[in-house]
Amino acid sequence: MSYRKTRQPFLVPLALVWLCVCAPMSAQSASNSGQAASGAVDAAGHQWWQNAVFYEIYPRSFADSNNDGIGDLPGITSKLDYLRQLGVDAIWITPCFPSPQVDFGYDVSDYENIDPTYGTLADFARMQSTARSKDIRIILDFVMNHTSDQHPWFIDSRSSRTSQHRDWYIWRDGRGPGQPPNNWESGFGGSAWQFDPRTSQYYYHFFYPQQPDLNWRNPAVKDAMFGVTRWWYERGVAGFRLDAVGALFEDPNLHDNPVLPGKNAFGDPNMKNKYNENLPEVHGVLQGLRQVADKYNAVLIGETWTGTVEQLREFYGPHGNELQMPMNFFLMGINKLSPPEIRKGIAEAEAVGGWPVYVLNNHDRPRSYDRYGDGVHNDAIAKVMAGLYLTLRGTPIMYYGEEIGMQNNDPKSRAEVKDPIGKTGWPKEKGRDGERTPMQWDDSPNAGFTKGTPWLPIPASYKTHNVASEQKDPNSILVFYERLLALRHTNGALLDGDYVPLNENDPHVISYLRRYKDDAVLVAINMSAAPQKVSFSLAAKGISSPTSKTLLTTMNDKPGEAKLSGMTLAPFSVYIGEVAAGQSVAK
Ligand code: NOJ
Ligand code: CA
């Protein structure tokens, strides 16, 4: 098995691959936080983030306003109309704070500012107010497990064993000369301990040595970090995506982790992160963060790589008082068009019991265009996957470029690699550059991303897969996304309906109802390269209508009706139709 197919997210050792209190806001915070203040719910009692479509932006790669080859905040601001037209309600911007950029922003040296590469606080304010005028909310990335080694807290911490911030990080003596305190490994290769000769102790880092872990057992760390979220809420931020939540706590007794057979892509022994991942103490912190968030009607999204339904459930909190949106990554682990596996994944997501959050792509995993594509029908397959995850119950988080069928563009040699793990792990681990390439806006040089030299190379496919060309083509992936998102924003069953699986033994076609009161929508997706005949008996579900009214399909069918007793689905196609027609439906 190739590593790219099995690459585990960085917080899963073994895992399967895989209200609002509405506390009255102070006058100042209400006015400063703009849209974040809206606590309105819809007829089904859903809050804004349940009806919203989220979109992840890797700021380095979205749009470059000053032609230095790197995307920036004014670039994002200039594309907000595009996002509105697409049907995006909230953008999650991966870290744009001051940073040495060792991990491209996930090494923060100042939590309350903007990295000059991306702009200024004034640029942030402009982006925020422009977004607000277009009804788009801003979500920032909260890198809470670790800081940069250039953060003033760490600079002070490492300066002496008695410094003010010494206990803000995790310092320990080695087991003996040249021996780290225990066998824990960094998710990015090598020991998780770095010896610092200045004070002759080791500090702990789950990721790169330049990303020392904060000591969340120290209340001063908690206070400072909670304060950071408040600072941004006051500037209109509508929530945070919490980075690496599972890594927040470690066993204070530093027990060795169990070693497993085999080696990983970095050549280190495989290991079960029993003592340094998903420790129960994380939940207390999340409950505290949620109390702060609730004061601003803000949403917390978790980078929650979990192995089981139970683990994921825990991140919602015992009383729904932790994360509103812990991400479910099951689609990241199923890389084939397999209705049985996908059905099982959806069933597990539903079994969690909370509001699901689906993710098909992100900046850490190869793009879905290549993961699912067969090399021949990739565009049709991209629509199939969109038709699936954008019609499920829950909130989707898109990743920039998936809507135009951007492909992965992995480095061709180690010398080209920018992401440090690609250098350490080459050739098994090529790093994450391939999924982070510039957004393809048009077919001009550099895909209209920059007039300078783009920081990562753009694949030749930008000539056909770009926003400008696809906007003109009614059969493009982009136009399908636009129509699909418009439908999900206006259709009550798609917004609020239950998920009811149908024809559960069909090996080729995944189909289900989304049902809310008297409204029901039928979704049928052919995941095979051959036409498939399907029929649906919905009488037992209280639907006696023999036909379905077509709402959207990738088959060039004219709008009209389809017979439920015998429908032919073209290869790799999506059909979405209305079936309830006002008749009352029973479960
Ligand atoms: C998870 C982020 O998604 C990844 O890009 C980053 O390298 C690690 N956390 C460390 O912050
Ligand atoms: Ca720039």
Coordinates of C-alpha atoms and ligand atoms in Angstrom, one line a residue:
M1 CA 0.0 0.0 0.0
S2 CA 1.4 3.4 -0.9
Y3 CA 2.0 5.8 1.9
R4 CA -0.1 8.5 0.3
K5 CA -3.1 6.4 0.5
T6 CA -2.6 5.4 4.0
R7 CA -1.0 8.6 5.4
Q8 CA -2.4 9.0 8.8
P9 CA -3.4 12.3 10.1
F10 CA -0.9 13.5 12.5
L11 CA -2.9 12.8 15.6
V12 CA -4.0 9.3 14.9
P13 CA -1.6 6.6 15.9
L14 CA -3.6 3.6 15.0
A15 CA -7.0 4.9 14.5
L16 CA -9.4 3.8 11.9
V17 CA -8.5 5.9 9.0
W18 CA -9.4 7.5 9.4
L19 CA -26.4 26.5 23.0
C20 CA -25.9 28.5 22.6
V21 CA -25.8 30.0 26.1
C22 CA -26.6 33.3 24.3
A23 CA -25.4 35.1 27.3
P24 CA -26.2 38.8 26.8
M25 CA -23.3 40.4 25.1
S26 CA -21.8 43.6 26.4
A27 CA -22.7 46.6 24.2
Q28 CA -19.1 46.8 23.1
S29 CA -18.6 43.2 22.2
A30 CA -21.9 43.1 20.4
S31 CA -21.0 46.0 18.3
N32 CA -17.5 44.8 17.7
S33 CA -18.3 41.3 16.9
G34 CA -20.7 42.0 14.1
Q35 CA -22.3 38.9 12.6
A36 CA -20.9 36.8 15.4
A37 CA -23.6 38.4 17.5
S38 CA -26.5 36.8 15.7
G39 CA -28.0 34.0 17.7
A40 CA -31.0 33.5 15.6
V41 CA -32.2 29.9 14.9
D42 CA -34.2 28.6 12.0
A43 CA -37.6 26.8 12.1
A44 CA -35.9 23.6 13.0
G45 CA -34.0 25.2 15.8
H46 CA -30.7 25.2 13.9
Q47 CA -28.1 27.9 14.5
W48 CA -26.2 29.8 11.8
W49 CA -23.3 27.3 11.6
Q50 CA -25.6 24.4 11.1
N51 CA -27.0 26.0 7.9
A52 CA -23.7 27.4 6.7
V53 CA -21.2 26.1 4.2
F54 CA -17.7 26.5 5.5
Y55 CA -14.7 26.9 3.2
E56 CA -11.1 26.4 4.2
I57 CA -8.6 28.9 2.8
Y58 CA -4.8 28.3 2.9
P59 CA -3.9 32.0 2.7
R60 CA -0.5 31.4 1.2
S61 CA -2.2 30.0 -1.8
F62 CA -5.5 31.8 -2.4
A63 CA -4.8 35.1 -4.1
D64 CA -1.7 37.2 -4.2
S65 CA -2.4 41.0 -4.1
N66 CA 1.2 42.3 -4.1
N67 CA 2.8 39.8 -6.5
D68 CA 5.4 38.5 -4.1
G69 CA 4.3 35.0 -5.1
I70 CA 2.5 34.4 -1.7
G71 CA -1.2 34.8 -1.1
D72 CA -2.4 37.4 1.4
L73 CA -5.4 38.9 3.2
P74 CA -6.1 41.6 0.6
G75 CA -6.1 38.8 -1.9
I76 CA -8.8 37.0 0.0
T77 CA -10.8 40.2 0.3
S78 CA -10.7 40.6 -3.4
K79 CA -12.2 37.2 -3.9
L80 CA -15.1 37.5 -1.4
D81 CA -17.6 38.1 -4.2
Y82 CA -16.5 34.8 -5.8
L83 CA -17.1 33.0 -2.6
R84 CA -20.5 34.6 -2.1
Q85 CA -21.5 33.6 -5.6
L86 CA -20.3 30.1 -4.9
G87 CA -22.5 29.8 -1.8
V88 CA -19.9 30.0 1.0
D89 CA -21.1 31.4 4.3
A90 CA -17.9 31.2 6.4
I91 CA -14.3 31.0 5.6
W92 CA -11.7 29.3 7.9
I93 CA -8.3 30.8 7.2
T94 CA -5.4 28.7 8.3
P95 CA -2.9 30.5 10.5
C96 CA -2.1 34.0 9.2
F97 CA -0.4 35.2 12.5
P98 CA 3.3 36.2 12.8
S99 CA 5.4 33.1 12.4
P100 CA 8.8 31.9 11.3
Q101 CA 6.8 29.7 8.8
V102 CA 8.6 26.5 9.7
D103 CA 5.3 24.8 9.5
F104 CA 3.8 27.5 7.3
G105 CA 2.0 29.3 10.0
Y106 CA 1.3 26.5 12.5
D107 CA 4.3 27.8 14.5
V108 CA 2.9 31.0 15.9
S109 CA 5.2 33.7 17.4
D110 CA 2.4 36.2 18.2
Y111 CA -1.2 35.2 18.5
E112 CA -2.6 38.8 18.3
N113 CA -1.3 40.1 15.0
I114 CA -1.0 39.3 11.3
D115 CA 2.2 38.1 9.7
P116 CA 3.6 40.8 7.4
T117 CA 3.6 38.3 4.5
Y118 CA -0.2 38.2 4.7
G119 CA -0.8 41.9 5.6
T120 CA -1.6 43.9 8.6
L121 CA -4.3 44.2 11.3
A122 CA -5.8 46.9 9.1
D123 CA -6.0 44.5 6.2
F124 CA -7.7 42.0 8.6
A125 CA -10.2 44.6 9.6
R126 CA -11.0 45.4 6.0
M127 CA -11.4 41.8 5.1
Q128 CA -13.6 41.3 8.1
S129 CA -15.9 44.2 7.3
T130 CA -16.1 43.4 3.6
A131 CA -16.9 39.8 4.5
R132 CA -19.6 41.0 6.9
S133 CA -21.2 43.1 4.2
K134 CA -21.5 40.0 2.1
D135 CA -22.7 37.8 5.0
I136 CA -19.5 35.7 5.1
R137 CA -18.1 34.9 8.6
I138 CA -14.5 34.6 9.4
I139 CA -13.1 31.6 11.3
L140 CA -9.5 31.7 12.4
D141 CA -7.2 28.8 13.2
F142 CA -6.2 28.5 16.9
V143 CA -2.9 26.7 17.3
M144 CA -3.3 25.9 20.9
N145 CA -1.1 22.8 21.4
H146 CA 2.2 24.6 20.7
T147 CA 3.8 27.9 19.9
S148 CA 6.8 28.7 17.7
D149 CA 10.2 28.4 19.5
Q150 CA 10.4 32.1 18.6
H151 CA 7.4 33.1 20.7
P152 CA 8.5 35.4 23.5
W153 CA 7.0 32.9 26.0
F154 CA 9.3 30.2 24.8
I155 CA 12.3 32.5 24.4
D156 CA 11.9 33.3 28.1
S157 CA 11.0 29.8 29.1
R158 CA 14.3 28.4 27.7
S159 CA 16.4 31.2 29.1
S160 CA 16.7 29.6 32.6
R161 CA 15.2 27.0 34.8
T162 CA 13.7 29.7 37.0
S163 CA 12.3 32.0 34.3
Q164 CA 8.8 33.3 34.5
H165 CA 7.6 31.2 31.6
R166 CA 9.6 28.1 32.4
D167 CA 6.5 26.1 33.3
W168 CA 4.6 27.2 30.3
Y169 CA 6.2 24.4 28.3
I170 CA 7.2 20.9 29.2
W171 CA 10.7 20.5 30.4
R172 CA 12.2 17.3 31.8
D173 CA 15.6 15.7 32.6
G174 CA 16.8 13.0 30.2
R175 CA 16.9 9.4 31.4
G176 CA 20.7 9.5 31.2
P177 CA 23.3 11.2 29.1
G178 CA 22.1 11.7 25.6
Q179 CA 18.8 9.9 26.4
P180 CA 15.5 11.6 26.1
P181 CA 13.0 11.4 29.0
N182 CA 11.0 8.6 27.3
N183 CA 10.2 7.0 23.9
W184 CA 7.6 9.4 22.6
E185 CA 7.9 10.2 18.9
S186 CA 7.1 13.4 17.1
G187 CA 4.4 13.1 14.5
F188 CA 6.8 14.7 12.2
G189 CA 9.6 12.2 12.7
G190 CA 12.2 11.5 15.4
S191 CA 12.0 11.9 19.1
A192 CA 9.4 14.2 20.6
W193 CA 12.1 15.6 22.9
Q194 CA 14.7 18.2 22.1
F195 CA 17.7 18.7 24.3
D196 CA 18.4 22.4 25.1
P197 CA 22.0 22.8 26.2
R198 CA 21.3 26.2 27.8
T199 CA 19.5 24.6 30.7
S200 CA 20.5 21.0 30.1
Q201 CA 16.9 19.8 29.9
Y202 CA 14.7 18.4 27.2
Y203 CA 11.5 20.1 26.0
Y204 CA 8.6 18.3 24.5
H205 CA 7.3 18.9 20.9
F206 CA 4.5 16.8 19.4
F207 CA 5.4 18.3 16.0
Y208 CA 8.6 20.0 14.8
P209 CA 11.3 20.9 17.4
Q210 CA 10.5 24.5 16.4
Q211 CA 6.9 23.9 17.8
P212 CA 7.3 23.4 21.6
D213 CA 4.2 22.1 23.3
L214 CA 2.5 24.4 25.8
N215 CA 1.9 23.1 29.2
W216 CA -1.9 23.2 29.5
R217 CA -1.7 22.0 33.1
N218 CA -0.4 25.5 34.0
P219 CA -3.5 27.8 34.6
A220 CA -1.5 30.8 33.4
V221 CA -1.3 29.1 29.9
K222 CA -5.0 28.6 29.9
D223 CA -5.8 32.2 30.9
A224 CA -3.4 33.6 28.3
M225 CA -4.8 31.3 25.5
F226 CA -8.4 31.9 26.4
G227 CA -7.6 35.6 26.3
V228 CA -6.4 35.2 22.7
T229 CA -9.8 33.9 21.6
R230 CA -11.5 36.8 23.3
W231 CA -9.2 39.3 21.6
W232 CA -10.2 38.0 18.2
Y233 CA -13.9 37.7 19.0
E234 CA -13.8 41.4 19.8
R235 CA -12.5 41.9 16.3
G236 CA -15.4 40.2 14.7
V237 CA -14.2 36.6 14.4
A238 CA -17.1 34.2 14.4
G239 CA -15.2 31.2 15.7
F240 CA -12.1 29.1 15.7
R241 CA -10.8 25.9 14.2
L242 CA -8.9 24.3 17.0
D243 CA -5.6 22.8 15.8
A244 CA -4.4 19.4 17.1
V245 CA -6.8 19.3 20.1
G246 CA -6.0 15.6 20.8
A247 CA -2.4 16.6 21.5
L248 CA -3.1 19.0 24.3
F249 CA -2.2 16.8 27.3
E250 CA 0.5 14.3 28.1
D251 CA 0.8 11.8 30.9
P252 CA 2.7 13.7 33.7
N253 CA 4.5 10.5 34.6
L254 CA 5.8 10.1 31.1
H255 CA 5.1 6.4 30.7
D256 CA 6.6 5.0 27.6
N257 CA 4.2 4.4 24.7
P258 CA 3.7 0.9 23.4
V259 CA 5.8 0.1 20.4
L260 CA 4.1 -1.6 17.4
P261 CA 5.5 -3.7 14.7
G262 CA 7.0 -2.0 11.6
K263 CA 8.3 1.5 10.9
N264 CA 6.6 4.6 9.7
A265 CA 7.5 6.8 6.7
F266 CA 10.2 8.6 8.7
G267 CA 11.9 5.3 9.6
D268 CA 10.7 5.4 13.3
P269 CA 9.1 2.4 15.0
N270 CA 5.3 2.5 14.8
M271 CA 3.9 3.5 18.1
K272 CA 0.5 3.7 19.9
N273 CA 0.3 7.2 21.3
K274 CA -1.4 5.9 24.5
Y275 CA 0.2 8.4 26.9
N276 CA 0.4 11.6 24.8
E277 CA -2.8 11.8 22.8
N278 CA -6.5 12.1 23.5
L279 CA -6.0 12.3 27.3
P280 CA -9.3 13.0 29.1
E281 CA -8.0 16.3 30.5
V282 CA -8.6 18.0 27.1
H283 CA -12.3 18.1 27.8
G284 CA -12.0 20.5 30.7
V285 CA -10.1 22.9 28.5
L286 CA -12.7 22.6 25.7
Q287 CA -15.5 23.3 28.1
G288 CA -13.7 26.5 29.3
L289 CA -13.1 27.6 25.7
R290 CA -16.8 27.0 24.9
Q291 CA -17.9 29.2 27.8
V292 CA -15.9 32.1 26.2
A293 CA -17.2 31.3 22.8
D294 CA -20.8 31.3 23.9
K295 CA -20.5 34.8 25.1
Y296 CA -19.9 35.8 21.5
N297 CA -22.2 33.2 19.8
A298 CA -19.1 31.8 18.3
V299 CA -18.5 28.4 17.0
L300 CA -15.7 26.0 17.8
I301 CA -14.5 23.5 15.1
G302 CA -12.2 20.7 16.2
E303 CA -9.4 19.1 14.3
T304 CA -10.6 15.9 16.0
W305 CA -8.9 12.8 14.5
T306 CA -10.6 10.1 16.4
G307 CA -10.6 6.3 16.1
T308 CA -14.1 5.5 17.3
V309 CA -17.7 6.8 17.4
E310 CA -17.4 7.1 21.2
Q311 CA -14.2 9.3 21.0
L312 CA -15.8 11.6 18.5
R313 CA -18.9 11.8 20.6
E314 CA -16.9 12.9 23.6
F315 CA -15.7 16.1 21.8
Y316 CA -19.3 17.4 21.8
G317 CA -19.1 17.4 25.6
P318 CA -21.3 15.6 28.1
H319 CA -24.0 18.3 27.7
G320 CA -23.2 19.6 24.3
N321 CA -20.9 22.0 26.1
E322 CA -17.6 21.5 24.2
L323 CA -17.2 21.7 20.4
Q324 CA -20.2 22.4 18.3
M325 CA -18.3 21.1 15.2
P326 CA -15.8 18.3 15.8
M327 CA -14.8 17.3 12.3
N328 CA -15.6 13.8 11.1
F329 CA -12.7 12.7 8.9
F330 CA -14.1 9.3 7.7
L331 CA -14.2 10.5 4.1
M332 CA -10.5 11.2 4.3
G333 CA -9.9 7.6 5.0
I334 CA -12.1 6.0 2.3
N335 CA -10.3 6.6 -0.9
K336 CA -12.5 4.5 -3.2
L337 CA -16.0 4.9 -4.5
S338 CA -17.4 2.2 -2.4
P339 CA -21.0 2.6 -1.5
P340 CA -20.8 -0.1 1.3
E341 CA -17.8 1.7 3.0
I342 CA -19.3 5.1 2.6
R343 CA -22.7 4.0 3.9
K344 CA -20.9 2.6 6.9
G345 CA -19.0 5.8 7.5
I346 CA -22.2 7.8 7.3
A347 CA -24.0 5.4 9.6
E348 CA -21.1 5.9 12.1
A349 CA -21.3 9.7 11.8
E350 CA -25.0 9.5 12.4
A351 CA -24.5 7.1 15.4
V352 CA -22.3 9.7 17.1
G353 CA -25.5 11.6 17.8
G354 CA -24.3 15.1 17.4
W355 CA -24.5 17.5 14.4
P356 CA -22.1 15.9 11.8
V357 CA -19.3 17.9 10.2
Y358 CA -18.0 16.4 6.9
V359 CA -14.7 17.1 5.3
L360 CA -13.5 15.8 2.0
N361 CA -10.2 17.7 1.7
N362 CA -7.8 19.8 3.7
H363 CA -4.3 21.1 3.6
D364 CA -2.8 17.9 5.1
R365 CA -4.2 15.3 2.8
P366 CA -4.0 14.6 -1.0
R367 CA -6.8 16.2 -2.8
S368 CA -10.0 14.2 -3.4
Y369 CA -9.8 14.8 -7.1
D370 CA -6.9 12.3 -7.1
R371 CA -7.9 10.2 -4.2
Y372 CA -11.1 9.1 -5.8
G373 CA -10.4 9.9 -9.5
D374 CA -9.8 6.9 -11.8
G375 CA -7.7 9.0 -14.2
V376 CA -10.4 9.0 -16.9
H377 CA -13.6 10.2 -15.2
N378 CA -12.1 12.5 -12.6
D379 CA -14.4 15.4 -13.3
A380 CA -17.6 13.3 -13.1
I381 CA -16.2 11.7 -9.9
A382 CA -15.5 15.1 -8.4
K383 CA -19.3 15.9 -8.9
V384 CA -20.2 12.5 -7.4
M385 CA -18.3 13.2 -4.2
A386 CA -19.7 16.7 -4.0
G387 CA -23.2 15.3 -4.6
L388 CA -22.6 13.0 -1.7
Y389 CA -21.1 15.1 1.1
L390 CA -23.0 18.3 0.3
T391 CA -26.3 16.5 0.6
L392 CA -25.7 14.8 3.9
R393 CA -27.1 15.9 7.2
G394 CA -24.6 18.2 8.8
T395 CA -22.2 21.0 8.0
P396 CA -19.7 20.6 5.2
I397 CA -16.2 22.2 5.3
M398 CA -14.9 22.6 1.7
Y399 CA -11.3 23.2 0.8
Y400 CA -10.3 25.9 -1.7
G401 CA -10.1 24.6 -5.2
E402 CA -12.1 21.4 -4.8
E403 CA -15.0 23.2 -6.5
I404 CA -12.9 23.5 -9.7
G405 CA -11.4 20.0 -9.6
M406 CA -7.9 21.0 -8.5
Q407 CA -5.5 18.1 -8.6
N408 CA -2.6 17.3 -6.3
N409 CA 0.7 18.5 -7.6
D410 CA 3.3 16.6 -5.6
P411 CA 7.0 17.7 -5.8
K412 CA 9.0 15.7 -8.4
S413 CA 12.2 15.7 -6.4
R414 CA 13.3 16.1 -2.8
A415 CA 15.0 19.4 -3.8
E416 CA 11.7 20.9 -4.8
V417 CA 10.0 20.1 -1.5
K418 CA 9.0 23.0 0.8
D419 CA 7.1 21.2 3.5
P420 CA 9.8 19.9 6.0
I421 CA 8.1 16.5 6.5
G422 CA 8.5 15.9 2.8
K423 CA 12.3 16.4 3.1
T424 CA 12.5 14.2 6.2
G425 CA 10.3 11.5 4.8
W426 CA 11.2 11.6 1.1
P427 CA 10.4 9.5 -1.0
K428 CA 7.8 7.7 1.1
E429 CA 6.4 11.0 2.5
K430 CA 6.5 13.7 -0.1
G431 CA 5.0 16.2 2.2
R432 CA 1.9 18.4 1.8
D433 CA 3.0 20.8 -0.9
G434 CA 0.9 18.9 -3.5
E435 CA -2.4 19.8 -1.9
R436 CA -1.4 23.4 -1.1
T437 CA -0.7 24.8 -4.6
P438 CA -2.1 28.2 -5.7
M439 CA -5.8 28.6 -6.5
Q440 CA -6.4 28.5 -10.2
W441 CA -8.4 31.6 -11.1
D442 CA -8.0 31.7 -14.9
D443 CA -5.8 30.4 -17.8
S444 CA -3.4 33.2 -17.8
P445 CA 0.2 32.7 -16.6
N446 CA 0.4 31.4 -13.0
A447 CA -3.4 30.7 -13.2
G448 CA -4.0 34.4 -12.4
F449 CA -2.8 33.8 -8.8
T450 CA 0.2 36.1 -9.0
K451 CA 2.3 38.1 -11.4
G452 CA 5.4 37.1 -9.5
T453 CA 6.8 33.6 -9.0
P454 CA 4.3 31.4 -7.2
W455 CA 5.7 29.9 -4.0
L456 CA 4.6 26.4 -5.2
P457 CA 4.3 25.2 -8.8
I458 CA 0.9 25.1 -10.5
P459 CA -0.1 22.0 -12.4
A460 CA -0.6 22.2 -16.1
S461 CA -4.3 21.3 -15.6
Y462 CA -5.0 24.9 -14.6
K463 CA -5.5 25.6 -18.3
T464 CA -8.8 23.8 -18.2
H465 CA -9.5 23.7 -14.5
N466 CA -9.9 27.3 -13.4
V467 CA -12.6 29.6 -12.2
A468 CA -13.0 31.8 -15.3
S469 CA -13.2 28.9 -17.7
E470 CA -15.5 26.8 -15.5
Q471 CA -17.9 29.7 -14.9
K472 CA -18.6 29.8 -18.6
D473 CA -19.2 26.0 -18.9
P474 CA -22.7 24.9 -17.7
N475 CA -21.3 21.3 -17.3
S476 CA -18.3 22.3 -15.2
I477 CA -17.6 21.1 -11.7
L478 CA -17.8 24.7 -10.5
V479 CA -21.3 25.3 -11.9
F480 CA -22.4 22.0 -10.4
Y481 CA -21.1 23.1 -7.0
E482 CA -22.9 26.5 -7.3
R483 CA -26.2 24.8 -8.1
L484 CA -25.8 22.3 -5.4
L485 CA -25.0 24.8 -2.8
A486 CA -27.9 27.0 -3.9
L487 CA -30.2 24.0 -3.5
R488 CA -28.9 23.1 -0.1
H489 CA -29.4 26.7 1.1
T490 CA -33.0 26.8 0.1
N491 CA -34.3 23.3 0.4
G492 CA -35.7 22.6 3.9
A493 CA -35.2 18.8 3.7
L494 CA -31.5 19.2 2.7
L495 CA -31.0 21.7 5.5
D496 CA -32.9 20.1 8.3
G497 CA -33.9 16.6 7.3
D498 CA -33.1 13.3 8.7
Y499 CA -30.8 10.9 6.9
V500 CA -32.7 7.8 5.8
P501 CA -30.5 5.2 3.9
L502 CA -32.2 3.4 1.0
N503 CA -31.3 0.2 -0.9
E504 CA -28.6 -0.6 1.5
N505 CA -27.3 -3.6 -0.4
D506 CA -26.7 -1.9 -3.7
P507 CA -23.0 -2.3 -4.4
H508 CA -22.9 0.6 -7.0
V509 CA -25.4 3.2 -6.1
I510 CA -25.6 5.0 -2.8
S511 CA -29.1 6.4 -2.2
Y512 CA -30.9 8.0 0.7
L513 CA -33.7 10.3 1.6
R514 CA -33.3 13.6 3.4
R515 CA -36.6 14.1 5.2
Y516 CA -38.0 17.0 7.2
K517 CA -41.7 16.8 8.2
D518 CA -43.6 16.7 4.9
D519 CA -40.6 17.4 2.7
A520 CA -38.3 14.7 1.4
V521 CA -35.5 14.7 -1.1
L522 CA -34.1 11.6 -2.7
V523 CA -30.4 11.4 -3.5
A524 CA -29.1 8.6 -5.7
I525 CA -25.5 8.5 -6.7
N526 CA -24.0 6.0 -9.2
M527 CA -20.4 5.4 -8.1
S528 CA -19.7 3.0 -10.9
A529 CA -18.4 3.3 -14.5
A530 CA -21.5 1.5 -15.9
P531 CA -25.1 2.7 -16.1
Q532 CA -27.2 1.4 -13.2
K533 CA -30.9 0.7 -12.9
V534 CA -32.4 1.5 -9.5
S535 CA -35.9 1.4 -8.1
F536 CA -37.3 2.7 -4.9
S537 CA -40.2 1.5 -2.8
L538 CA -40.9 4.3 -0.5
A539 CA -44.5 3.4 0.6
A540 CA -43.1 2.0 3.8
K541 CA -41.6 5.4 4.5
G542 CA -45.0 7.0 4.0
I543 CA -44.3 8.2 0.4
S544 CA -46.7 6.9 -2.1
S545 CA -45.9 9.2 -5.0
P546 CA -44.6 7.1 -8.0
T547 CA -42.4 9.8 -9.2
S548 CA -39.8 12.2 -8.1
K549 CA -39.5 15.8 -9.2
T550 CA -35.9 16.4 -10.4
L551 CA -34.2 19.2 -8.6
L552 CA -30.6 18.7 -9.8
T553 CA -28.7 16.0 -11.7
T554 CA -25.4 15.6 -13.5
M555 CA -27.2 13.7 -16.2
N556 CA -28.1 16.1 -18.9
D557 CA -31.8 15.4 -18.3
K558 CA -34.3 18.1 -18.8
P559 CA -36.1 19.2 -15.6
G560 CA -39.0 16.9 -15.1
E561 CA -39.9 13.7 -13.3
A562 CA -38.2 10.4 -12.7
K563 CA -40.0 7.1 -12.1
L564 CA -39.2 5.7 -8.7
S565 CA -40.0 2.2 -10.0
G566 CA -37.2 2.2 -12.5
M567 CA -34.6 4.9 -12.9
T568 CA -31.4 4.6 -15.0
L569 CA -28.4 6.4 -13.6
A570 CA -25.6 7.2 -16.0
P571 CA -22.1 6.2 -15.0
F572 CA -20.7 8.3 -12.2
S573 CA -23.8 10.4 -11.9
V574 CA -25.8 12.3 -9.3
Y575 CA -29.6 12.5 -9.1
I576 CA -31.4 14.7 -6.6
G577 CA -35.2 14.9 -6.6
E578 CA -38.2 15.8 -4.4
V579 CA -40.4 12.9 -3.5
A580 CA -42.7 13.8 -0.6
A581 CA -44.9 16.3 -2.5
G582 CA -46.6 17.3 0.7
Q583 CA -47.6 13.9 1.8
S584 CA -47.0 13.1 5.4
V585 CA -44.1 10.7 6.0
A586 CA -43.5 8.3 8.7
K587 CA -40.2 7.0 9.9
Ligands
NOJ1 C1 -2.5 20.1 12.1 C2 -2.4 21.0 11.0 O1 -3.6 20.8 10.1 C3 -1.1 20.7 10.3 O2 -1.1 21.4 9.0 C4 0.0 21.2 11.2 O3 1.2 20.9 10.6 C5 -0.1 20.5 12.5 N1 -1.5 20.5 13.0 C6 0.7 21.1 13.6 O4 0.2 22.4 13.9
CA2 CA 1.4 38.5 -1.5

